[in-house]
Amino acid sequence: MSDWVPTTCMRCAVGCGHMHRGADVGYGIDVARGDAAHPVNQGLACARGLRESKDPDGEWLTRPMVRSDGRLRQTTWDVAIASAIEGLREAHEADPDSVAVLGSGQQTNEAAYALGKLARGGFGTRHYDANTTLCMASAVTAYYQAFGSDAPPCTYGDIDEADRHVVWGANPAVAHPVMFRWIRQAADDEGVEIVVVDPVRSETAENAERHVAPDPGKDLALARAILARIVETDRVDTAFVEEYTDGFADLLASLPSAAEAAADAGVEMDAVDLLADALDQQALVYWGMGVNQHVQGTETARALIDLTLATGNLRPGGGPFSLTGQANSMGTRICSSKGTWPGQRPFEDPDHRRTVADVWDVPVDRLPDDTGPGPVGMLEDGPDAVWTVATNPVAGMPEADTARQALEDAFVVAQDAFHTETTAVADVVLPAATWGESEGTTTNMERTISRVRPAMEVPSGVRPDIDIIATIGNRLFPGLFGSTSPDPEAVFDEFTALTEGTVADCSGITYDRLEAEHAVRWPAPDADSSGSYRYYDDESWAFPTASGRAQFSTGRQEPLPEPAGEEYPLTLTTAREADGYNTGVRSRDGAAGPLVARIHPDTVAAHSERVVDDHIEIASRRGTVTARIDADEGVPTGMIWLPIHHPATNRLTLSDRDPQSKEPHFKQCAVKLASPEADLPPATAD
C-alpha cells in the first residue's frame, strides 16, 4: 500500500489539512481525507475538496502543445519551451511592458514568488498581476488604508468567541463549507446569532437567524446607515476611537442620516437597528465578493472596518474578516511582488527596491516603477505577449468577449493542469502539475502557512510550475534562478529571508518547522513565534500606519455604473456555485454545460412570452447568452442571478473598476430578457 502523505487542500482558502494516498496501480490519488493532526481543520474536510483532490472532472493536459496552421498540436517540451521563449523574447525586446504575465491564487507560495521574480526582475514589466485582483484587491486595499498592512486581524480561533456573526456579501455555506460549519456550530450556543446581508436569500441566509436584503450594489449606503444609527443612539466606543484611531471627526462630517442612508440602501430602519444591535455585541464581520467586486469595493470594505472601529470590535472574538476565495490568494499577496515586494515592502520605496534588486542580483532600474493597471487594464493595453499561469482569463475576465479578442491578438503562453477556454486560444500550452503532484507551501485566509506535498510522481509529459518558470526565466535571463529545477525549500527560504523585519515577517518559518508543527501563522519573526490576533496585545492596540493609529474613511454611496433603466430594465448579479471555483475547470468534464439563471417566479411570469422550453435569452450592452431558467423565490424580483465562473456569464459583465483597487465591478449590470433564437443552444464554453 502507498504511504499516507500529509498536505493542504488547494480548493479554497480555508486551508484544510489533507491526507492523500497515491494509487498503487496506475496514476492518481487513491484516497483523500482530512488530517486530524493539522491544527487548522483537525480532521474536518468538505466533500468537494476531497473530490476535487482525488478525482477532478476537468480535462487533463498531458502533453505540451504548439499552434501550427491554426491548430494546437502535441509536441515535445523542448519545442514548446523554445516556442514560448521565442514569442516572449520578441515582445520583451520591443518593450518590457509589451509582455503581460498573469498568475493565480492556485500557485504555491514558491511558484508565485518565482513568477513574480521573473515578471518584475526578469522582464521588468509593469503588466504583471494575478487573478486574485479579480476577487480580493478591494479588501487588500482597505486593510492597507485602515491598518497600514494587508493582514486580516481575525483568526479562526475568534469564531467561537463571537456573539454575532455578520456575514455580508458572502456565502460561506457554499464557498467555505468547513469554515461555515464552525460558524454554524458557534451559533448553536444560546444567544449567538448569524446575521446575513445579501440581496439574495443564499444558502448561508437559509442557515441564519436573520437576513437583511439591501438593494443590489447599495452595501455602502447600508453600512453608513448602521454607523449613523450607532452615532445617533450614542453607542460609539469613544475611548477606543479617541485613543487608537484617526479621522472619526471627518467621517462624522460626511455621514448621512441613518434614515437617508437606509432609504438609499432600500431597507427599513428596523433592519438598520438589527445590524446596529449586532455590532453592540462581540461581533465578527465577514465579507466576500459581494462587497469587493464593486466600483466602490474598497470604500465599502473600509465602511465595514469603520463599523468595527467605531464599536470597539477590534479584539479577539470580533473584527473585520474578509473571506478569501482562492486557496493561496493570501500567499500571492505577501510573496508574489504583485502589489508590494515580498513581505509587503512598499513598491515605490527606493530602499526596499534596492534590497529586492540586490537579493535577485538584477539592476534596480530594471524593476518597474509602478504596480501596473491590474488584469483588466493589462489586456486593455494590448500586450504583444501574454503568459497565463493557472488562470483562465477568457472565462474569468469581465467583458469576456473583449478579453478573448485581446488574447487572440497576442502571442499567448498558457500554463495549466487542465484544458480551459484560455488554453484553447493559446499559441503554446504548457501542462503543469496540480494538487497531489506539487511540492511547496500555501497560505490560508487567516495567514497560516502549511505544506503542500505530492502523493505521487509528476506524470510523464507534465512539469511543476516552478520548473517551467525557472526554465523559461534562465533561458531569457541567465542566472536569474540558480537552477532550472529549483528546490522549493530553497525558494521558500529566499522568500522568507526577504520578509525579515517587515510587517509580514515569515523569516521564522522553515520547512523543518512546518514538518514539526504542521502549520504556522505569520507574522513569525523567529522560530518560536507565531502570529495571533493582529494589532492587539493585552488591551493595547498598535497599527503600522504613519500615526500608529487605525484610520477611519469617508466614502459615501455613489450611483451604480450601469443601473437598470427603460431599455435594460433588470439587474444581473453573479456569485459562486458550490462547484464553481477557478472557472470550474476541475468540476466540469470538458464543456461547461448549460448556463442556469436563477430568476424569481414573478419575473419569469412577467416575461413568460419570451420563455422557450424553459430557456430565456439574457442580453446586456456587451453580449447575449441563453440560459435555462431556475425559478427561485430567493432571488429578488427584477434580478437575474448567474454563476460567475460559467464561461458564458462574463460576456455580460462590466469592466468598470474600483479606481483604488483595480478590481472589476462583477456584481451589478443592466440586462433585458428576450426569446432565444430557435437554433441557438444554451450557452456553453463554446
XYZ file of C-alpha atoms in Angstrom:
686
model
C 0.000 0.000 0.000
C 1.161 3.557 -0.741
C 2.062 5.714 2.235
C -0.234 8.443 3.518
C 1.092 11.917 2.647
C 0.068 14.996 4.689
C -0.702 18.013 2.525
C -3.049 21.011 2.299
C -6.242 21.228 0.250
C -5.937 23.807 -2.537
C -9.631 24.197 -3.361
C -10.424 27.256 -1.240
C -8.632 29.467 1.271
C -9.770 27.722 4.469
C -6.531 25.730 4.207
C -7.643 22.339 5.497
C -5.007 19.720 6.108
C -5.493 16.620 3.969
C -4.040 13.138 3.951
C -3.538 11.732 0.447
C -2.573 8.259 -0.624
C -1.383 7.616 -4.142
C -2.736 4.796 -6.244
C -0.802 1.506 -6.032
C -1.623 0.733 -9.649
C -1.783 3.391 -12.327
C -1.712 7.097 -11.583
C -3.557 9.463 -9.281
C -4.719 9.841 -5.681
C -6.446 6.720 -4.440
C -7.817 8.141 -1.171
C -8.131 11.640 0.309
C -9.336 12.505 3.809
C -8.983 15.219 6.420
C -5.826 15.323 8.516
C -6.649 15.082 12.217
C -3.167 16.339 13.128
C -3.479 19.575 11.159
C -4.220 22.495 13.516
C -6.472 24.338 11.043
C -9.209 21.757 10.476
C -8.331 18.919 12.893
C -9.645 16.294 10.510
C -12.667 18.084 9.066
C -12.861 18.301 5.282
C -15.559 19.169 2.778
C -16.734 16.671 0.172
C -15.842 18.980 -2.716
C -12.280 19.486 -1.528
C -11.795 15.749 -1.197
C -13.422 15.007 -4.543
C -11.548 17.686 -6.477
C -8.278 16.472 -4.949
C -8.882 12.802 -5.639
C -10.972 12.726 -8.777
C -11.347 16.062 -10.588
C -13.603 16.101 -13.622
C -11.537 18.510 -15.708
C -9.875 17.607 -18.988
C -6.236 17.000 -18.046
C -3.367 18.371 -20.097
C -0.790 15.628 -20.600
C 1.492 16.920 -23.365
C 2.805 20.344 -24.358
C 1.200 21.833 -27.457
C 2.141 24.457 -30.042
C -0.182 26.112 -32.518
C 0.569 25.227 -36.130
C -1.587 26.076 -39.138
C -4.248 27.389 -36.771
C -4.410 24.195 -34.684
C -2.877 23.156 -31.387
C -0.701 20.097 -31.914
C 1.128 17.970 -29.359
C 4.887 18.392 -29.331
C 7.960 17.894 -27.165
C 8.881 20.004 -24.176
C 11.995 21.286 -25.975
C 9.924 22.545 -28.903
C 7.229 24.051 -26.682
C 9.721 25.843 -24.401
C 11.662 27.135 -27.413
C 8.464 28.450 -28.982
C 7.397 30.139 -25.731
C 10.807 31.749 -25.311
C 10.865 32.992 -28.911
C 7.500 34.724 -28.586
C 8.221 36.167 -25.148
C 11.697 37.370 -26.158
C 10.421 39.084 -29.279
C 7.819 41.012 -27.284
C 10.273 41.861 -24.498
C 12.912 43.180 -26.881
C 10.331 45.533 -28.370
C 9.240 46.822 -24.930
C 9.298 45.131 -21.498
C 5.732 46.330 -20.912
C 4.554 44.546 -24.052
C 4.896 41.307 -22.040
C 1.953 40.617 -19.721
C 2.136 37.941 -17.013
C -0.940 36.754 -15.115
C -0.538 34.453 -12.124
C -3.016 32.806 -9.796
C -4.124 32.039 -6.265
C -3.755 28.383 -7.258
C 0.042 28.543 -7.273
C 2.152 27.550 -4.300
C 3.986 30.318 -2.461
C 7.192 29.166 -4.108
C 5.804 29.225 -7.658
C 4.126 32.593 -7.072
C 7.367 34.056 -5.713
C 9.333 32.692 -8.687
C 6.816 34.047 -11.198
C 6.951 37.495 -9.589
C 10.745 37.400 -9.607
C 10.708 36.619 -13.331
C 7.984 39.144 -14.199
C 9.432 42.044 -12.182
C 13.148 41.222 -12.060
C 13.495 39.492 -15.422
C 11.050 41.028 -17.849
C 10.786 44.190 -15.742
C 7.173 44.540 -16.827
C 4.527 46.596 -15.092
C 1.938 44.345 -16.792
C 2.012 41.648 -14.158
C -0.805 40.661 -11.829
C -2.796 37.697 -10.590
C -6.412 36.634 -10.831
C -6.617 37.330 -7.100
C -7.057 41.003 -8.082
C -10.412 39.975 -9.562
C -11.660 38.926 -6.124
C -9.599 40.212 -3.174
C -7.982 43.506 -4.222
C -10.611 45.750 -2.616
C -10.224 44.022 0.759
C -6.434 44.228 0.420
C -6.556 47.961 -0.311
C -8.992 48.564 2.541
C -6.770 46.757 5.048
C -3.743 48.776 3.950
C -5.600 52.057 4.206
C -7.213 51.294 7.562
C -4.407 49.417 9.321
C -1.220 50.043 7.331
C -0.913 46.363 6.449
C -2.761 43.741 4.451
C -3.296 41.481 7.425
C -6.783 40.378 8.434
C -6.704 40.784 12.207
C -9.002 37.832 12.931
C -8.210 34.130 13.078
C -10.394 31.040 13.074
C -9.988 30.915 16.847
C -12.149 34.036 17.118
C -15.198 32.273 15.690
C -16.034 30.523 18.973
C -15.613 33.787 20.903
C -18.068 35.910 18.898
C -21.647 36.640 19.955
C -22.720 37.784 16.484
C -21.582 36.569 13.081
C -22.422 39.221 10.485
C -21.897 37.666 7.034
C -22.013 40.427 4.421
C -21.998 39.794 0.674
C -20.609 36.285 1.097
C -21.937 32.749 1.004
C -19.556 30.595 3.068
C -22.093 27.768 3.269
C -21.207 27.184 -0.399
C -17.773 28.743 -0.776
C -16.125 27.724 2.528
C -18.083 24.750 3.913
C -15.676 23.798 6.705
C -15.447 27.358 7.970
C -19.201 27.756 7.820
C -19.572 24.597 9.884
C -17.512 26.329 12.599
C -19.724 29.415 12.356
C -22.880 27.298 12.461
C -21.610 25.343 15.471
C -20.748 28.575 17.281
C -24.255 29.877 16.587
C -25.724 26.823 18.317
C -24.747 28.391 21.632
C -27.562 30.225 23.372
C -27.791 33.863 22.341
C -25.282 33.631 19.461
C -26.730 34.538 16.056
C -25.788 34.652 12.384
C -26.973 37.754 10.526
C -26.641 37.717 6.725
C -26.581 40.792 4.497
C -27.234 39.844 0.886
C -29.796 40.860 -1.748
C -30.236 37.133 -2.470
C -31.508 34.592 0.044
C -28.390 32.470 -0.217
C -27.629 29.080 1.314
C -25.925 30.954 4.156
C -29.037 33.080 4.694
C -31.125 29.915 4.798
C -28.989 28.805 7.749
C -29.054 32.151 9.566
C -31.340 33.598 12.205
C -31.567 36.970 10.437
C -31.394 38.131 6.820
C -31.176 41.725 5.583
C -31.602 42.267 1.837
C -30.380 45.673 0.603
C -30.845 46.772 -2.979
C -28.122 45.349 -5.257
C -24.910 47.323 -5.011
C -26.070 49.522 -2.132
C -23.936 47.958 0.609
C -22.015 51.164 1.292
C -25.245 53.044 1.916
C -26.354 50.347 4.353
C -23.029 50.376 6.204
C -23.273 54.150 6.575
C -26.866 53.859 7.792
C -25.723 51.468 10.537
C -22.880 53.731 11.613
C -25.167 56.763 11.602
C -27.633 54.863 13.786
C -24.850 53.885 16.200
C -23.842 57.542 16.421
C -27.443 58.735 16.815
C -28.051 56.318 19.677
C -24.744 57.134 21.427
C -23.199 53.688 21.087
C -19.732 54.666 19.826
C -16.806 53.264 21.829
C -15.460 56.762 22.436
C -12.469 55.695 24.497
C -11.182 53.347 21.789
C -11.865 55.826 18.994
C -10.080 58.703 20.741
C -7.006 56.736 21.794
C -6.424 54.401 18.845
C -7.923 55.909 15.677
C -7.721 58.913 13.373
C -10.319 60.501 11.108
C -13.533 59.954 13.028
C -14.439 63.662 13.014
C -14.076 63.771 9.225
C -16.260 60.679 8.937
C -18.936 62.248 11.116
C -18.916 65.367 8.936
C -19.548 63.251 5.840
C -22.081 60.873 7.395
C -25.672 60.964 6.103
C -28.534 60.451 8.491
C -29.462 56.871 9.223
C -32.879 57.311 7.609
C -31.428 58.872 4.456
C -28.815 56.147 4.024
C -31.333 53.383 4.788
C -33.638 54.681 2.071
C -30.714 54.752 -0.359
C -29.910 51.140 0.570
C -33.530 50.074 0.102
C -34.034 48.778 3.655
C -36.317 49.684 6.554
C -34.975 51.182 9.746
C -35.710 48.015 11.705
C -33.089 46.244 9.552
C -30.612 49.018 10.349
C -31.383 48.644 14.053
C -30.929 44.881 13.831
C -27.420 45.321 12.446
C -26.554 48.159 14.840
C -27.619 45.910 17.712
C -25.409 43.123 16.346
C -22.404 45.465 16.481
C -23.231 46.132 20.142
C -22.173 42.535 20.738
C -18.782 40.909 20.301
C -19.162 40.705 16.534
C -17.196 39.223 13.664
C -17.959 40.950 10.363
C -17.186 38.676 7.409
C -17.394 39.835 3.823
C -16.702 38.483 0.364
C -17.139 39.153 -3.328
C -20.496 40.871 -2.874
C -18.545 43.733 -1.291
C -15.222 43.555 -3.117
C -16.406 43.209 -6.725
C -17.802 46.718 -6.977
C -16.553 50.072 -8.261
C -16.749 51.196 -4.614
C -15.444 47.928 -3.221
C -12.578 49.498 -1.315
C -14.814 52.186 0.189
C -17.404 49.580 1.177
C -14.802 47.336 2.804
C -13.469 50.416 4.597
C -17.012 51.191 5.807
C -17.303 47.689 7.304
C -13.951 48.177 9.034
C -15.230 51.567 10.266
C -18.140 49.777 11.944
C -15.753 47.557 13.889
C -13.583 50.540 14.860
C -16.478 52.736 15.987
C -17.887 49.983 18.204
C -14.542 48.812 19.594
C -14.990 45.468 17.855
C -11.293 45.095 17.127
C -10.179 42.495 19.618
C -10.250 38.689 19.875
C -13.745 37.440 19.152
C -14.557 40.384 16.909
C -13.341 42.418 13.975
C -13.307 42.602 10.160
C -12.652 39.261 8.438
C -12.534 39.221 4.641
C -13.252 35.741 3.279
C -10.543 34.914 0.769
C -11.677 32.729 -2.104
C -8.797 31.018 -3.863
C -6.559 28.678 -1.915
C -3.397 30.794 -1.954
C -4.650 34.321 -2.514
C -3.053 35.349 0.773
C 0.233 33.803 -0.306
C 0.322 35.702 -3.574
C -0.342 38.889 -1.590
C 2.787 38.509 0.541
C 5.253 36.805 -1.805
C 4.498 37.386 -5.488
C 5.712 41.009 -5.992
C 2.309 41.959 -7.385
C 1.097 44.890 -5.273
C 4.126 45.010 -2.972
C 7.544 43.430 -2.845
C 7.809 40.279 -0.682
C 6.839 40.886 2.918
C 4.640 43.828 1.950
C 7.685 46.003 1.203
C 6.287 49.221 -0.336
C 6.586 49.016 -4.099
C 7.924 52.509 -4.806
C 10.191 52.864 -1.754
C 13.784 53.172 -3.104
C 15.386 51.360 -0.158
C 13.071 48.379 -0.486
C 13.535 48.311 -4.254
C 17.307 48.222 -3.770
C 17.011 45.378 -1.253
C 14.916 43.306 -3.667
C 17.202 44.038 -6.632
C 20.267 43.052 -4.603
C 18.732 39.746 -3.485
C 17.687 38.975 -7.057
C 21.008 40.232 -8.439
C 19.361 42.403 -11.077
C 19.770 46.120 -11.881
C 17.416 48.181 -9.727
C 16.359 50.216 -12.765
C 15.006 47.039 -14.336
C 12.247 46.906 -11.728
C 9.070 48.642 -12.962
C 8.158 52.000 -11.455
C 4.581 51.073 -10.543
C 2.485 48.000 -9.916
C 0.582 48.226 -13.206
C -3.038 48.636 -14.256
C -4.475 45.349 -12.933
C -5.616 42.355 -15.013
C -8.344 44.170 -16.958
C -6.148 47.161 -17.739
C -3.342 44.812 -18.694
C -5.385 43.351 -21.546
C -6.860 46.726 -22.481
C -3.300 47.972 -23.091
C -2.935 45.424 -25.917
C 0.169 43.426 -24.925
C 2.104 41.596 -27.630
C 2.644 38.512 -25.457
C 0.635 37.147 -22.531
C 1.756 34.361 -20.208
C -1.025 32.917 -18.034
C -0.259 30.559 -15.139
C -3.073 28.517 -13.542
C -5.710 31.019 -14.597
C -8.406 31.291 -17.249
C -8.954 34.923 -18.276
C -11.106 34.074 -21.300
C -13.788 32.915 -18.868
C -12.877 34.897 -15.763
C -12.468 38.458 -17.041
C -15.403 40.880 -17.271
C -16.487 41.784 -20.804
C -15.107 38.375 -21.701
C -15.541 38.798 -25.458
C -13.216 41.810 -25.344
C -10.719 39.911 -23.192
C -10.812 36.982 -25.586
C -10.132 39.268 -28.528
C -7.129 40.803 -26.768
C -5.704 37.327 -26.177
C -6.384 36.227 -29.734
C -4.447 39.291 -30.925
C -1.439 38.437 -28.713
C 1.095 35.618 -28.505
C -0.265 33.535 -25.607
C 1.562 31.020 -23.434
C -0.958 29.173 -21.237
C 0.442 27.131 -18.349
C -2.189 24.970 -16.661
C -3.082 21.499 -15.461
C -6.412 21.397 -17.318
C -7.842 22.396 -20.652
C -9.539 25.775 -20.352
C -11.075 28.400 -22.586
C -7.684 30.131 -22.425
C -5.601 27.113 -23.444
C -7.959 26.811 -26.427
C -6.777 30.186 -27.804
C -3.115 29.833 -26.753
C -0.145 29.594 -29.075
C 1.802 27.453 -26.603
C 0.271 25.219 -23.919
C 2.494 24.023 -21.073
C 0.956 21.245 -18.918
C 1.693 21.862 -15.237
C 1.459 19.748 -12.103
C -1.528 20.246 -9.847
C -2.720 19.215 -6.364
C -1.225 15.972 -5.163
C 1.710 16.398 -7.568
C 3.279 19.614 -6.265
C 5.832 20.410 -3.560
C 5.721 23.668 -1.650
C 3.602 25.706 0.744
C 0.353 27.639 0.755
C -1.114 30.416 2.952
C -4.741 30.409 4.057
C -7.071 33.342 4.773
C -6.073 33.583 8.455
C -2.373 33.980 7.491
C -1.429 30.354 8.227
C 1.291 28.724 6.114
C 1.341 24.951 5.704
C 2.967 22.393 3.442
C 1.768 21.082 0.098
C 3.253 17.670 -0.703
C 2.965 15.297 -3.674
C 1.367 11.914 -3.158
C 2.730 10.678 -6.496
C 5.433 11.370 -9.025
C 4.759 14.065 -11.573
C 3.381 12.243 -14.633
C 5.315 11.979 -17.850
C 4.643 14.992 -20.048
C 3.882 17.309 -17.090
C 6.221 19.605 -15.154
C 5.877 21.510 -11.872
C 5.018 25.200 -12.173
C 8.277 26.273 -10.582
C 10.377 24.229 -13.035
C 8.601 25.725 -16.044
C 9.047 29.259 -14.673
C 12.739 28.747 -13.888
C 13.484 27.079 -17.224
C 11.990 29.950 -19.207
C 13.473 32.514 -16.811
C 17.024 31.218 -17.052
C 16.882 30.927 -20.834
C 15.711 34.526 -21.174
C 17.695 35.994 -18.269
C 20.679 33.719 -17.497
C 21.382 33.300 -13.815
C 18.065 34.674 -12.573
C 17.394 31.284 -10.979
C 20.098 29.016 -9.652
C 18.617 26.001 -11.403
C 16.020 25.086 -14.000
C 14.589 22.740 -11.345
C 14.744 24.870 -8.198
C 14.404 23.194 -4.836
C 11.096 24.554 -3.457
C 12.612 24.701 0.035
C 15.464 26.916 -1.193
C 12.978 29.206 -2.941
C 10.881 29.376 0.231
C 13.968 30.293 2.255
C 14.823 33.071 -0.218
C 11.295 34.436 0.076
C 11.158 34.304 3.879
C 14.579 35.948 4.180
C 13.254 38.865 2.108
C 10.408 39.313 4.606
C 12.688 39.682 7.630
C 11.845 42.811 9.593
C 8.701 43.575 7.579
C 5.077 43.729 8.702
C 4.595 40.317 7.067
C 7.677 38.711 8.582
C 7.837 34.992 7.760
C 11.566 34.590 8.473
C 10.935 32.299 11.439
C 9.133 29.728 9.276
C 11.067 26.866 7.702
C 10.184 23.535 6.116
C 11.582 21.800 9.213
C 9.323 23.860 11.450
C 6.303 23.113 9.266
C 7.233 19.434 9.392
C 7.108 19.562 13.185
C 4.149 21.931 13.710
C 2.110 21.315 10.516
C 1.168 24.996 10.172
C 2.438 28.411 11.351
C 0.647 31.750 11.181
C 2.596 34.858 10.199
C 3.978 37.186 11.382
C 6.587 34.768 12.697
C 9.892 36.635 13.001
C 11.671 33.824 14.844
C 11.493 30.087 15.250
C 9.352 30.275 18.396
C 6.777 32.896 17.406
C 3.514 32.585 15.533
C 1.022 35.322 14.739
C -2.216 35.625 16.645
C -4.920 38.293 16.589
C -3.340 41.198 14.702
C -2.764 44.748 16.005
C -3.874 43.845 19.562
C -1.904 42.791 22.605
C -3.111 42.762 26.210
C -5.724 45.520 25.950
C -3.479 47.697 23.797
C -3.539 48.336 20.070
C -0.799 49.323 17.622
C -1.038 49.753 13.848
C 1.739 50.052 11.233
C 0.357 53.361 9.964
C 2.199 56.702 9.955
C 0.440 57.769 13.175
C 0.304 54.316 14.758
C -3.498 54.572 14.757
C -6.203 52.905 12.694
C -7.776 55.134 10.063
C -11.476 55.863 9.512
C -12.798 56.559 5.989
C -15.327 58.960 4.481
C -16.766 57.094 1.481
C -20.434 57.604 0.568
C -22.651 55.636 -1.762
C -22.386 56.705 -5.401
C -24.722 55.690 -8.259
C -24.100 52.304 -9.828
C -22.066 52.407 -13.042
C -24.906 50.852 -15.041
C -28.291 50.981 -13.281
C -31.344 49.291 -14.739
C -33.410 51.539 -16.979
C -36.028 51.576 -19.701
C -34.006 49.688 -22.315
C -32.368 47.224 -19.904
C -34.840 47.028 -17.004
C -33.364 44.159 -14.964
C -30.243 43.813 -12.812
C -27.766 40.984 -13.294
C -25.737 39.768 -10.339
C -23.134 36.993 -10.175
C -21.903 34.648 -7.440
C -20.141 31.364 -6.846
C -21.761 27.976 -7.143
C -20.741 25.041 -4.999
C -18.598 23.609 -7.802
C -17.654 26.933 -9.348
C -14.184 27.770 -8.071
C -11.490 28.902 -10.519
C -13.874 28.936 -13.513
C -14.912 25.424 -12.540
C -12.358 23.640 -14.721
C -11.807 20.918 -12.111
C -15.556 20.406 -11.765
C -16.664 20.105 -15.377
C -15.812 17.354 -17.785
C -14.867 19.209 -20.955
C -17.704 21.613 -21.870
C -19.197 23.763 -19.150
C -22.732 22.580 -19.772
C -25.829 24.772 -19.894
C -25.899 28.138 -18.206
C -28.575 28.248 -15.495
C -30.177 31.538 -14.425
C -31.912 31.857 -11.076
C -34.898 34.200 -11.520
C -37.828 34.984 -9.236
C -41.065 33.307 -10.441
C -42.790 36.704 -10.710
C -40.035 37.962 -13.020
C -40.358 34.805 -15.094
C -44.122 35.270 -15.280
C -43.716 38.896 -16.376
C -41.607 37.691 -19.317
C -43.435 34.429 -19.959
C -43.994 35.205 -23.643
C -40.195 35.205 -24.116
C -39.609 31.808 -22.476
C -38.969 28.925 -24.875
C -38.717 25.423 -23.387
C -37.674 26.848 -20.014
C -34.931 28.897 -21.662
C -34.500 32.642 -21.947
C -32.064 34.949 -23.699
C -30.239 37.422 -21.430
C -28.674 40.481 -23.054
C -26.512 43.289 -21.715
C -24.870 46.101 -23.664
C -21.847 43.845 -24.156
C -23.224 40.469 -25.160
C -26.027 37.938 -25.225
C -26.315 34.464 -23.722
C -29.032 31.848 -23.469
C -29.772 30.218 -20.118
C -32.078 27.626 -18.636
C -34.435 29.151 -16.051
C -34.369 28.078 -12.419
C -37.391 29.796 -10.833
C -36.142 30.773 -7.375
C -38.001 32.875 -4.807
C -34.704 33.558 -3.044
C -33.725 35.927 -5.854
C -35.459 39.330 -5.687
C -37.870 40.328 -8.419
C -36.145 42.280 -11.149
C -32.839 40.438 -10.647
C -31.097 37.734 -12.690
C -28.556 35.545 -10.848
C -25.811 33.834 -12.869
C -22.809 31.751 -11.733
C -19.718 33.921 -12.103
C -17.434 31.108 -13.227
C -19.523 29.777 -16.076
C -17.621 30.810 -19.228
C -20.715 32.450 -20.715
C -21.560 34.724 -17.771
C -18.783 37.256 -18.124
C -19.730 38.043 -21.683
C -22.356 40.235 -19.985
C -20.450 41.813 -17.081
C -18.858 45.249 -16.817
C -15.146 46.064 -16.924
C -15.642 49.226 -14.837
C -13.197 49.056 -11.928
C -12.667 50.352 -8.442
C -10.167 53.193 -9.012
C -8.277 52.312 -5.829
C -8.054 48.515 -6.027
C -8.484 47.983 -9.806
C -10.985 45.229 -9.033
C -13.799 44.912 -11.592
C -17.477 45.523 -10.928
C -18.780 41.987 -11.494
C -21.909 42.244 -9.355
C -24.450 44.581 -10.974
C -25.151 45.476 -14.576
C -28.309 46.170 -16.564
C -29.823 43.381 -18.674
C -33.012 42.553 -20.563
C -34.720 39.297 -21.496
C -35.700 38.087 -24.947
C -36.824 34.888 -26.659
C -33.973 32.554 -27.592
C -33.374 32.129 -31.297
C -34.775 28.833 -32.480
C -31.377 27.427 -33.445
C -29.431 28.860 -30.507
C -28.484 26.201 -27.939
C -27.940 27.026 -24.270
C -24.677 28.884 -23.769
C -21.689 26.633 -23.115
C -17.948 27.015 -23.113
C -18.054 27.250 -26.890
